[in-house]
Amino acid sequence: MVPDVSTGSSTLGLINYLFGKGRRDEHTDPHIVAAWDMAGALDPGRDPTYTQLARRLDHHVDLRTRELGGKQPRQHVWHCPVRTAPGDRYLTDAEWAEVARRVVAATGIAPEGDDKACRWIAVRHADDHIHIMATTVRADGRRPRTNRDGWRAQLECRKIEAEFGLRRLKSGDLTAPRTPTGAERAKAERQGREETAREWLREQAYAVAAAVRSIDEYFTVLRSLGIQVRPRIGPETGEVTGYSLAALGDTANGEPDLSCNRLRERLPTQELADRPQPVADPAEPWHRAEAAIRHAHAVLDSGGEAVAQGHLDAFGDTLHNLALASHGPHRAELQAAAQVFNRARRSAIRADHQAATALREAAKELVYATHDPGGLTIALIFAALQLARAAAKWHEQRGHEQQATAAEQAFRHLQAGYQDAAAPVLADLTRRAPRATTISRFEQDLRAALPDQADRILVDPAWPALTTTLARAETAGHNPRRLLAEVAAQRELDTAERPAEVLNWRITLQPNRRAQAARKRSSTPAASSAPLALQPSATALASRPEERGRHR
C-alpha cells in the first residue's frame, strides 16, 4: 500500500480532477467513501455539486483568509493518494474508509477525537486506490502539525497491510528519489519509451557524476549528451548554488544527493597536475579498484556508520564505471546493477564522503583505463558482487528495507553478469590445466598452506582452473604456497560455496612481479625518451557512440 503526499492551493481544481473523467478517461464511478462529516460532505459523484463541496471544505480557510486581510494561507490543499500493490485483493468502500480515517489521523490532518481537526474527504474512482484531500486550516484557525506526514503515512500503511492481509511493502526513510508523476508516465507511454524523462535524466546524472572529476566537467558532459543544464547563480557570491536538468521537452530537478553541495563533497576542484597520469602497467587501475573494494568490505564489517555509508555511495560510482570499462554481453547486467544500486547508496545516515576518497578515486581511474584485461575484469566483478551482498546485509541490519532490497537486486545482476563473463574463462583455464605432476605439487602446496580448507577446494569444480592460474602466478614470480596463504587470509573461506573459484580470482588480481621488476629497471630518465600518449579525458565519454546512451 503506497501513500504519496503532496500539497497545492486549489481546492476546486483538485475536486474537478477527482470527480472528472481523468486524463485518459480512467476514472470510473467517482464517489466519497469517507469524510470529516459524511452528512456535510456533498458527494459530486452522486449529485454534481463541485462548487458547494469546495466551499464547505474551504470554510475554515476562508475564515482565516479574512482574518489575514484577504491573504490566503499558502499551500492549503493536502492531497494523499493511497494505492494497493499489484496483486492485492479487492478492498470494499468500508475498508477504504477505514484506511482513510487511519491515514488522516496518523498524519496529523484529523487526529482521532479532535473535534477541531481539518476538513477532509476520501474519493474512490478506481478499484485499487483512493484519494484523500484536506484543507489544512483547523476550526481553531491553526495549521495542523503535518511534519514528516509522508513518513507517518507510510508507517500507518505498513500496519494496515499486516491487518488487512495485503502485500507487505518496504518502508522508506524519506531518501528515495522523487517518483515520476502520472503525467510523466503517460507522456513516456505516448512516446513509446520504457522510462520517463525524469528517470532517464537521473541515471545519466549518476553515471556522469561517477566518471568526472569536477562540477564544471560534470556540466560539460551532461550538455554533450543533449541535456540542458540550467545553473542557479547566487546573487551575492556569483557562484553556482544549484541547477536543474531538462531533456526532450521535459524538466526535472536534480536529485537530493546530486545537489551542488553534495557534488562538491565528492568532486573537489582539481588542478591539472592532480589529474590521472598515464601508468606503465595498464592493469594497475583494476588492481587499485579491487583493493579499494576489498577495503570497503572491511569498513562495512567494522567501520562507523557514516564512513560505511560514504563507501557505499562511492561503490555506486564504481559500479557505473565498471560497466563503462567492461566489454561483452555481461555489460548490460553491470549497467542494470549500477542503476538499481543507486537506491542503496543513500539512507538517513549522512555519508562521510571524504573517508571514501580512495574508493572513489580508484573508480574514476577505471574510466581512464585504456586496457580491458579480461580475467581482471571478471575478478573485479566477482569482488563487486561480494560487496553488494555485504551492502544488502548492512542495510538490513539497520532497518533500511528499500536499500537492502536494492542492494540485493544489484547483487543478482552482478551475479548474472559474472556468470556470463566467467563461464567461458573458467572453461578455458580448465582446458589449459598443467601436467599431472604440477597439479600434484600444487595440491601439496595447498594442503600445507590451507590444511583446513584443502579438501573442500580439491572437490570444487574450479580446482583445475585454479591450477592453471597458480601456474601462471608461479611464472610471474610468485611462490604458490605463500601466495595461497596470502590470498586466503584476505577474507575467510568458510562461507564460500566455491572456494577454489574464490581463490582463482583473488590470485588473478595479484600483480605480475617479474613485469614489475622489469618496469622498475627500465624507469630511468634515459629510458623514457618517448612521451607516453595522453589518456582520454573524462569529457571524451560523450564522444563515444556506444557510451552516449541517448534517450529515444
XYZ file of C-alpha atoms in Angstrom:
552
model
C 0.000 0.000 0.000
C 1.627 3.185 -1.245
C 0.762 6.713 0.048
C 2.046 9.779 -1.814
C 1.636 13.123 -0.026
C 1.675 16.458 -1.856
C 0.229 19.938 -1.378
C -1.441 22.547 -3.556
C -3.513 25.723 -3.483
C -6.741 24.994 -5.423
C -9.473 23.046 -3.652
C -11.892 23.271 -6.572
C -9.215 22.269 -9.064
C -8.425 19.033 -7.218
C -12.141 18.258 -6.810
C -12.625 18.705 -10.558
C -9.843 16.172 -11.183
C -11.033 13.624 -8.612
C -14.621 13.589 -9.879
C -13.795 14.104 -13.545
C -13.107 11.523 -16.245
C -9.353 11.521 -15.690
C -6.604 12.348 -18.152
C -7.276 9.164 -20.113
C -10.887 8.534 -19.129
C -9.672 6.100 -16.478
C -11.916 7.290 -13.628
C -14.961 5.091 -13.045
C -17.796 5.799 -10.600
C -16.053 8.516 -8.533
C -17.639 8.828 -5.082
C -16.816 9.733 -1.480
C -16.094 6.775 0.807
C -15.202 8.774 3.952
C -15.144 12.383 5.139
C -14.810 14.604 8.178
C -18.616 14.651 8.185
C -20.429 12.362 5.769
C -23.637 14.365 6.201
C -21.921 17.660 5.428
C -19.763 16.405 2.563
C -21.942 16.642 -0.524
C -20.946 13.904 -2.956
C -20.428 15.246 -6.507
C -20.222 11.650 -7.680
C -23.894 11.249 -6.806
C -25.011 14.895 -7.190
C -22.834 17.274 -9.268
C -22.130 19.986 -6.664
C -18.394 20.625 -7.119
C -18.559 24.268 -6.031
C -20.644 23.600 -2.931
C -18.284 20.851 -1.795
C -15.291 23.121 -2.350
C -16.916 25.872 -0.263
C -17.594 23.502 2.609
C -14.054 22.155 2.548
C -12.686 25.719 2.399
C -14.880 27.025 5.234
C -12.059 27.389 7.770
C -9.653 28.520 5.050
C -11.989 31.376 4.097
C -12.344 32.464 7.718
C -8.581 32.512 8.149
C -8.178 34.406 4.862
C -10.464 37.175 6.137
C -8.507 37.337 9.385
C -5.316 37.791 7.355
C -6.789 40.657 5.389
C -7.522 38.663 2.266
C -4.233 36.737 2.151
C -4.977 33.060 1.650
C -2.888 30.511 3.621
C -0.150 29.032 1.444
C -0.448 25.504 0.030
C -3.590 24.827 2.000
C -4.716 21.790 -0.038
C -3.321 18.468 1.216
C -3.504 15.503 -1.161
C -2.597 11.873 -0.485
C -3.433 9.088 -2.954
C -3.225 5.641 -1.341
C -2.817 2.698 -3.699
C -2.733 -1.051 -3.118
C 0.106 -3.078 -4.626
C -0.387 -5.115 -7.808
C -1.912 -8.480 -6.916
C -3.572 -7.275 -3.718
C -7.172 -8.278 -3.050
C -10.145 -6.008 -3.735
C -10.987 -3.623 -0.894
C -14.568 -2.596 -0.201
C -15.681 1.002 0.297
C -15.909 0.360 4.031
C -12.322 -0.909 4.123
C -11.078 2.077 2.138
C -12.970 4.356 4.536
C -11.076 2.821 7.460
C -7.788 3.280 5.577
C -8.599 6.966 5.001
C -9.517 7.634 8.642
C -6.336 5.988 9.873
C -4.112 7.888 7.414
C -5.545 11.335 8.272
C -5.199 10.509 11.973
C -1.613 9.304 11.616
C -0.501 12.304 9.556
C -1.972 14.941 11.866
C -4.704 16.074 9.477
C -7.503 14.782 11.693
C -6.251 13.144 14.906
C -8.764 10.792 16.454
C -11.120 12.577 18.856
C -10.083 16.080 17.711
C -13.305 17.995 17.012
C -11.374 20.985 15.649
C -9.435 18.994 13.064
C -9.140 19.843 9.380
C -11.932 19.059 6.939
C -11.198 16.194 4.566
C -12.740 13.700 2.149
C -11.631 10.399 0.609
C -12.639 9.784 -3.011
C -12.631 6.465 -4.818
C -12.689 6.373 -8.599
C -10.852 3.082 -9.265
C -10.614 -0.389 -7.754
C -7.058 -0.113 -6.456
C -6.784 3.333 -4.852
C -8.395 6.307 -3.154
C -7.504 9.985 -2.986
C -7.569 11.745 0.376
C -7.781 15.517 0.189
C -7.963 18.015 3.030
C -7.823 21.740 3.608
C -5.115 22.434 6.153
C -6.699 25.057 8.364
C -8.276 23.776 11.557
C -11.522 25.021 13.126
C -9.444 26.984 15.657
C -7.593 28.753 12.831
C -4.279 26.964 13.359
C -2.436 24.886 10.771
C -2.156 21.151 11.541
C 1.140 19.607 12.560
C 1.954 17.643 9.422
C 5.733 17.446 9.645
C 7.031 14.149 8.210
C 3.483 13.354 7.116
C 4.645 11.199 4.208
C 6.785 9.083 6.505
C 3.965 8.745 9.062
C 1.540 7.762 6.302
C 3.967 5.031 5.245
C 4.245 3.665 8.771
C 0.459 3.513 9.107
C 0.167 1.787 5.728
C 2.636 -0.892 6.870
C 0.309 -1.606 9.823
C -2.767 -1.647 7.582
C -1.077 -4.099 5.195
C -0.473 -6.536 8.050
C -4.022 -6.233 9.416
C -5.746 -6.414 6.009
C -3.633 -9.268 4.705
C -2.114 -7.196 1.884
C 1.315 -7.409 0.310
C 3.948 -6.076 2.736
C 5.920 -3.315 1.041
C 9.276 -1.947 2.162
C 9.262 1.039 4.471
C 11.018 4.139 3.215
C 13.132 6.679 5.104
C 12.438 9.821 3.052
C 15.617 9.334 0.997
C 14.025 7.763 -2.069
C 14.203 9.743 -5.312
C 11.121 11.580 -6.416
C 8.828 9.238 -8.326
C 7.545 10.194 -11.789
C 4.094 11.731 -11.873
C 1.167 10.164 -13.706
C 1.505 12.813 -16.408
C 5.196 11.950 -16.888
C 4.397 8.256 -17.181
C 1.598 8.947 -19.650
C 3.915 11.077 -21.794
C 6.584 8.372 -21.822
C 3.949 5.831 -22.836
C 2.726 8.039 -25.676
C 6.295 8.451 -26.922
C 6.952 4.709 -26.752
C 9.594 4.991 -24.014
C 10.019 2.496 -21.189
C 11.237 5.124 -18.731
C 10.177 8.688 -18.071
C 12.369 11.693 -18.809
C 12.883 12.143 -15.054
C 14.203 8.601 -14.655
C 16.462 8.889 -17.708
C 17.910 12.181 -16.503
C 18.556 10.678 -13.085
C 20.501 7.727 -14.472
C 22.525 9.929 -16.824
C 23.380 12.280 -13.957
C 24.518 9.419 -11.712
C 26.659 7.868 -14.455
C 28.313 11.168 -15.384
C 28.954 12.143 -11.751
C 30.692 8.803 -11.253
C 33.128 9.458 -14.088
C 34.046 13.148 -13.893
C 36.391 14.965 -11.535
C 34.879 18.431 -11.201
C 31.479 20.110 -11.290
C 32.447 22.042 -14.438
C 33.286 18.786 -16.175
C 30.015 17.308 -14.877
C 28.021 20.093 -16.546
C 30.085 19.844 -19.749
C 29.494 16.118 -20.192
C 25.769 16.446 -19.449
C 25.459 19.131 -22.127
C 27.340 16.955 -24.611
C 24.704 14.270 -24.051
C 21.988 16.671 -25.211
C 20.845 17.550 -21.694
C 20.053 21.149 -20.869
C 21.785 22.273 -17.685
C 20.266 25.305 -16.003
C 22.556 26.528 -13.212
C 21.324 28.871 -10.478
C 23.780 31.643 -9.618
C 23.945 33.152 -6.140
C 23.324 36.926 -6.340
C 25.940 37.752 -3.715
C 28.736 35.298 -4.486
C 28.214 34.816 -8.220
C 28.826 31.088 -7.720
C 26.635 28.197 -8.789
C 24.301 27.334 -5.918
C 22.119 24.777 -7.674
C 20.971 23.500 -11.019
C 18.190 21.720 -12.841
C 18.258 19.377 -15.824
C 15.985 19.144 -18.834
C 15.833 16.931 -21.898
C 13.449 16.231 -24.755
C 10.977 18.905 -23.720
C 10.708 17.661 -20.136
C 12.039 19.169 -16.938
C 13.175 17.551 -13.722
C 15.004 18.799 -10.656
C 18.306 17.258 -9.598
C 18.198 14.501 -7.006
C 18.977 15.483 -3.377
C 22.272 13.561 -3.331
C 23.266 15.117 -6.673
C 22.853 18.690 -5.475
C 25.738 21.129 -5.886
C 26.706 20.803 -2.229
C 26.798 17.011 -2.396
C 28.737 17.100 -5.670
C 31.302 19.443 -4.149
C 31.840 16.948 -1.339
C 32.572 14.245 -3.902
C 34.190 16.294 -6.676
C 36.659 18.777 -5.182
C 38.152 21.067 -7.775
C 41.413 19.576 -9.063
C 44.382 21.247 -10.636
C 45.726 19.795 -13.865
C 48.703 18.377 -12.027
C 46.361 16.342 -9.855
C 44.673 14.648 -12.805
C 45.366 10.959 -13.517
C 48.692 10.414 -15.250
C 49.473 7.626 -17.705
C 50.600 4.453 -15.959
C 53.125 1.938 -17.188
C 51.010 -1.056 -16.166
C 47.577 -0.996 -17.856
C 46.273 -3.414 -15.226
C 47.123 -1.069 -12.349
C 43.698 0.707 -12.246
C 41.995 -2.665 -11.920
C 44.290 -3.714 -9.077
C 43.613 -0.449 -7.254
C 39.854 -0.787 -7.693
C 39.895 -4.321 -6.303
C 41.984 -3.303 -3.307
C 39.633 -0.389 -2.613
C 36.572 -2.644 -2.873
C 38.196 -5.113 -0.506
C 38.835 -2.264 1.948
C 35.219 -1.121 1.641
C 34.109 -4.648 2.539
C 36.181 -4.426 5.722
C 34.687 -1.000 6.506
C 31.166 -2.440 6.348
C 32.217 -5.098 8.835
C 33.852 -2.842 11.409
C 33.757 0.835 10.407
C 31.497 3.623 11.622
C 28.106 4.124 10.010
C 28.925 7.449 8.335
C 32.158 6.028 6.924
C 30.379 2.889 5.727
C 27.627 4.953 4.076
C 30.293 7.009 2.326
C 31.887 3.837 0.953
C 28.519 2.564 -0.269
C 27.988 5.806 -2.156
C 31.461 5.524 -3.703
C 30.741 1.892 -4.549
C 27.778 3.125 -6.585
C 30.254 5.160 -8.664
C 32.430 2.066 -9.002
C 29.563 0.054 -10.463
C 28.804 2.740 -13.055
C 32.441 2.956 -14.138
C 32.942 -0.812 -14.097
C 30.066 -1.110 -16.567
C 31.602 1.664 -18.673
C 35.029 -0.007 -18.747
C 33.763 -3.537 -19.438
C 33.021 -5.060 -22.805
C 30.963 -8.060 -23.749
C 27.450 -9.418 -23.216
C 27.745 -9.026 -19.433
C 27.848 -5.241 -19.701
C 24.033 -4.937 -19.691
C 23.848 -6.717 -16.339
C 26.540 -4.438 -14.903
C 24.623 -1.365 -16.071
C 21.437 -2.722 -14.505
C 23.300 -3.392 -11.248
C 24.602 0.186 -11.169
C 21.137 1.611 -11.765
C 19.336 -0.368 -9.066
C 22.167 0.186 -6.568
C 21.563 3.940 -6.784
C 18.756 3.398 -4.248
C 21.176 1.615 -1.888
C 23.852 4.305 -1.927
C 21.988 6.703 0.348
C 19.981 6.437 3.543
C 19.088 8.556 6.548
C 22.718 8.151 7.672
C 24.756 11.136 6.479
C 27.650 9.793 4.416
C 31.270 10.698 5.143
C 32.406 11.139 1.539
C 35.956 12.127 2.445
C 36.529 8.768 4.141
C 35.769 7.003 0.848
C 38.119 9.086 -1.315
C 40.359 6.113 -2.124
C 37.489 4.021 -3.471
C 36.035 6.939 -5.422
C 39.407 7.779 -6.992
C 40.023 4.133 -7.863
C 36.589 4.033 -9.501
C 37.379 7.105 -11.619
C 40.653 5.577 -12.772
C 38.655 2.809 -14.443
C 37.236 5.445 -16.806
C 40.758 6.424 -17.847
C 41.967 2.826 -18.196
C 42.986 2.039 -21.772
C 43.028 -1.721 -21.356
C 40.239 -4.224 -20.670
C 42.269 -7.007 -19.051
C 39.835 -9.904 -19.415
C 40.370 -12.019 -16.322
C 40.989 -8.954 -14.160
C 37.620 -7.562 -15.199
C 35.906 -10.768 -14.118
C 37.820 -10.804 -10.843
C 36.716 -7.239 -10.171
C 33.092 -8.138 -10.935
C 33.435 -11.037 -8.508
C 34.745 -8.693 -5.801
C 31.922 -6.235 -6.537
C 29.176 -8.843 -6.171
C 30.599 -9.843 -2.790
C 30.461 -6.210 -1.654
C 26.901 -5.824 -2.985
C 25.809 -8.795 -0.867
C 27.552 -7.274 2.166
C 25.799 -3.955 1.466
C 22.408 -5.680 1.468
C 23.202 -7.260 4.836
C 24.485 -3.936 6.245
C 21.294 -2.096 5.268
C 19.085 -4.933 6.511
C 20.727 -4.836 9.949
C 19.829 -1.143 10.216
C 16.240 -1.499 9.061
C 16.842 0.141 5.664
C 14.370 -2.082 3.861
C 14.315 -0.362 0.475
C 18.088 -0.009 0.369
C 18.582 -3.650 1.353
C 16.247 -4.754 -1.423
C 18.068 -2.549 -3.957
C 21.471 -3.920 -2.917
C 20.160 -7.470 -3.206
C 18.843 -6.727 -6.703
C 22.228 -5.284 -7.646
C 23.867 -8.456 -6.325
C 21.668 -10.600 -8.562
C 22.510 -8.513 -11.624
C 26.213 -8.714 -10.813
C 25.908 -12.445 -10.269
C 24.272 -12.869 -13.683
C 26.930 -10.696 -15.309
C 29.675 -12.614 -13.556
C 28.319 -15.963 -14.707
C 28.070 -14.741 -18.302
C 31.656 -13.472 -18.254
C 33.305 -16.138 -16.082
C 31.941 -19.355 -17.575
C 33.999 -19.287 -20.816
C 37.120 -18.062 -18.992
C 36.949 -20.810 -16.356
C 36.324 -23.374 -19.075
C 39.424 -22.181 -20.926
C 41.523 -22.275 -17.741
C 40.310 -25.814 -17.067
C 41.250 -26.862 -20.597
C 44.757 -25.427 -20.110
C 45.395 -27.199 -16.783
C 49.087 -28.147 -16.284
C 50.534 -31.662 -16.236
C 49.556 -34.134 -13.519
C 52.923 -33.762 -11.749
C 52.458 -29.984 -11.494
C 48.888 -30.404 -10.251
C 50.156 -32.871 -7.625
C 52.759 -30.336 -6.488
C 50.124 -27.635 -6.228
C 47.953 -29.986 -4.176
C 50.828 -30.428 -1.718
C 51.237 -26.641 -1.538
C 47.511 -26.274 -0.922
C 47.461 -28.811 1.918
C 50.458 -27.147 3.526
C 49.070 -23.601 3.212
C 45.370 -24.299 3.925
C 45.055 -27.648 5.705
C 41.514 -26.939 6.977
C 40.150 -25.919 3.567
C 42.126 -28.212 1.256
C 39.527 -30.981 0.916
C 36.745 -28.530 0.025
C 38.942 -26.796 -2.543
C 40.067 -30.026 -4.207
C 36.488 -31.184 -4.850
C 35.444 -27.785 -6.190
C 34.829 -27.987 -9.993
C 37.022 -24.887 -10.333
C 40.137 -26.653 -8.954
C 41.580 -27.449 -12.431
C 41.135 -23.784 -13.417
C 42.854 -22.750 -10.182
C 45.872 -24.915 -11.035
C 46.290 -23.060 -14.336
C 46.105 -19.738 -12.523
C 48.661 -20.955 -9.968
C 50.992 -21.983 -12.784
C 50.713 -18.536 -14.348
C 51.333 -16.869 -10.981
C 54.421 -19.008 -10.462
C 55.704 -17.904 -13.866
C 55.011 -14.291 -12.828
C 57.334 -14.655 -9.836
C 55.056 -15.827 -7.008
C 55.650 -18.729 -4.656
C 52.432 -20.856 -4.931
C 52.388 -21.972 -1.316
C 52.982 -18.493 0.076
C 50.532 -16.975 -2.424
C 47.738 -19.373 -1.410
C 48.210 -18.448 2.240
C 48.243 -14.724 1.466
C 45.084 -14.611 -0.656
C 43.224 -16.924 1.734
C 43.980 -14.502 4.563
C 42.284 -11.627 2.728
C 38.884 -12.895 3.824
C 37.520 -16.107 5.341
C 36.601 -19.003 3.022
C 34.232 -20.849 5.354
C 31.115 -19.275 3.840
C 32.288 -19.580 0.220
C 30.278 -22.092 -1.794
C 33.058 -22.369 -4.409
C 36.337 -21.796 -2.503
C 38.566 -22.733 -5.455
C 36.751 -20.211 -7.631
C 37.197 -17.529 -4.963
C 40.933 -18.232 -4.724
C 41.249 -18.258 -8.507
C 40.025 -14.662 -8.826
C 41.987 -13.445 -5.813
C 45.168 -14.817 -7.364
C 44.235 -13.381 -10.759
C 44.270 -9.938 -9.171
C 47.825 -10.311 -7.867
C 50.415 -8.196 -9.726
C 52.993 -9.709 -12.054
C 56.191 -9.451 -10.043
C 58.526 -10.125 -12.954
C 56.856 -7.410 -15.028
C 57.040 -5.002 -12.091
C 60.744 -5.652 -11.678
C 61.342 -5.133 -15.399
C 59.460 -1.816 -15.391
C 61.386 -0.702 -12.310
C 64.718 -1.397 -14.050
C 63.631 0.497 -17.149
C 62.143 3.507 -15.332
C 65.214 5.734 -15.695
C 65.349 9.190 -17.307
C 67.329 7.807 -20.238
C 64.863 5.036 -20.864
C 61.852 7.346 -21.008
C 62.836 9.343 -24.105
C 59.479 8.979 -25.845
C 56.489 10.594 -24.127
C 53.510 8.437 -23.309
C 50.271 9.091 -25.159
C 47.815 11.108 -23.138
C 44.858 9.326 -21.630
C 41.430 10.332 -22.946
C 39.728 12.929 -20.754
C 36.513 12.135 -18.928
C 34.762 14.588 -21.230
C 35.545 12.223 -24.093
C 32.947 9.862 -22.662
C 30.298 11.734 -24.561
C 32.101 11.327 -27.886
C 31.984 7.529 -27.779
C 28.913 6.458 -29.735
C 28.487 3.295 -27.732
C 28.665 5.201 -24.438
C 26.274 8.030 -25.174
C 23.100 6.098 -24.410
C 20.885 8.751 -25.955
C 17.265 8.685 -24.888
C 14.885 7.509 -27.537
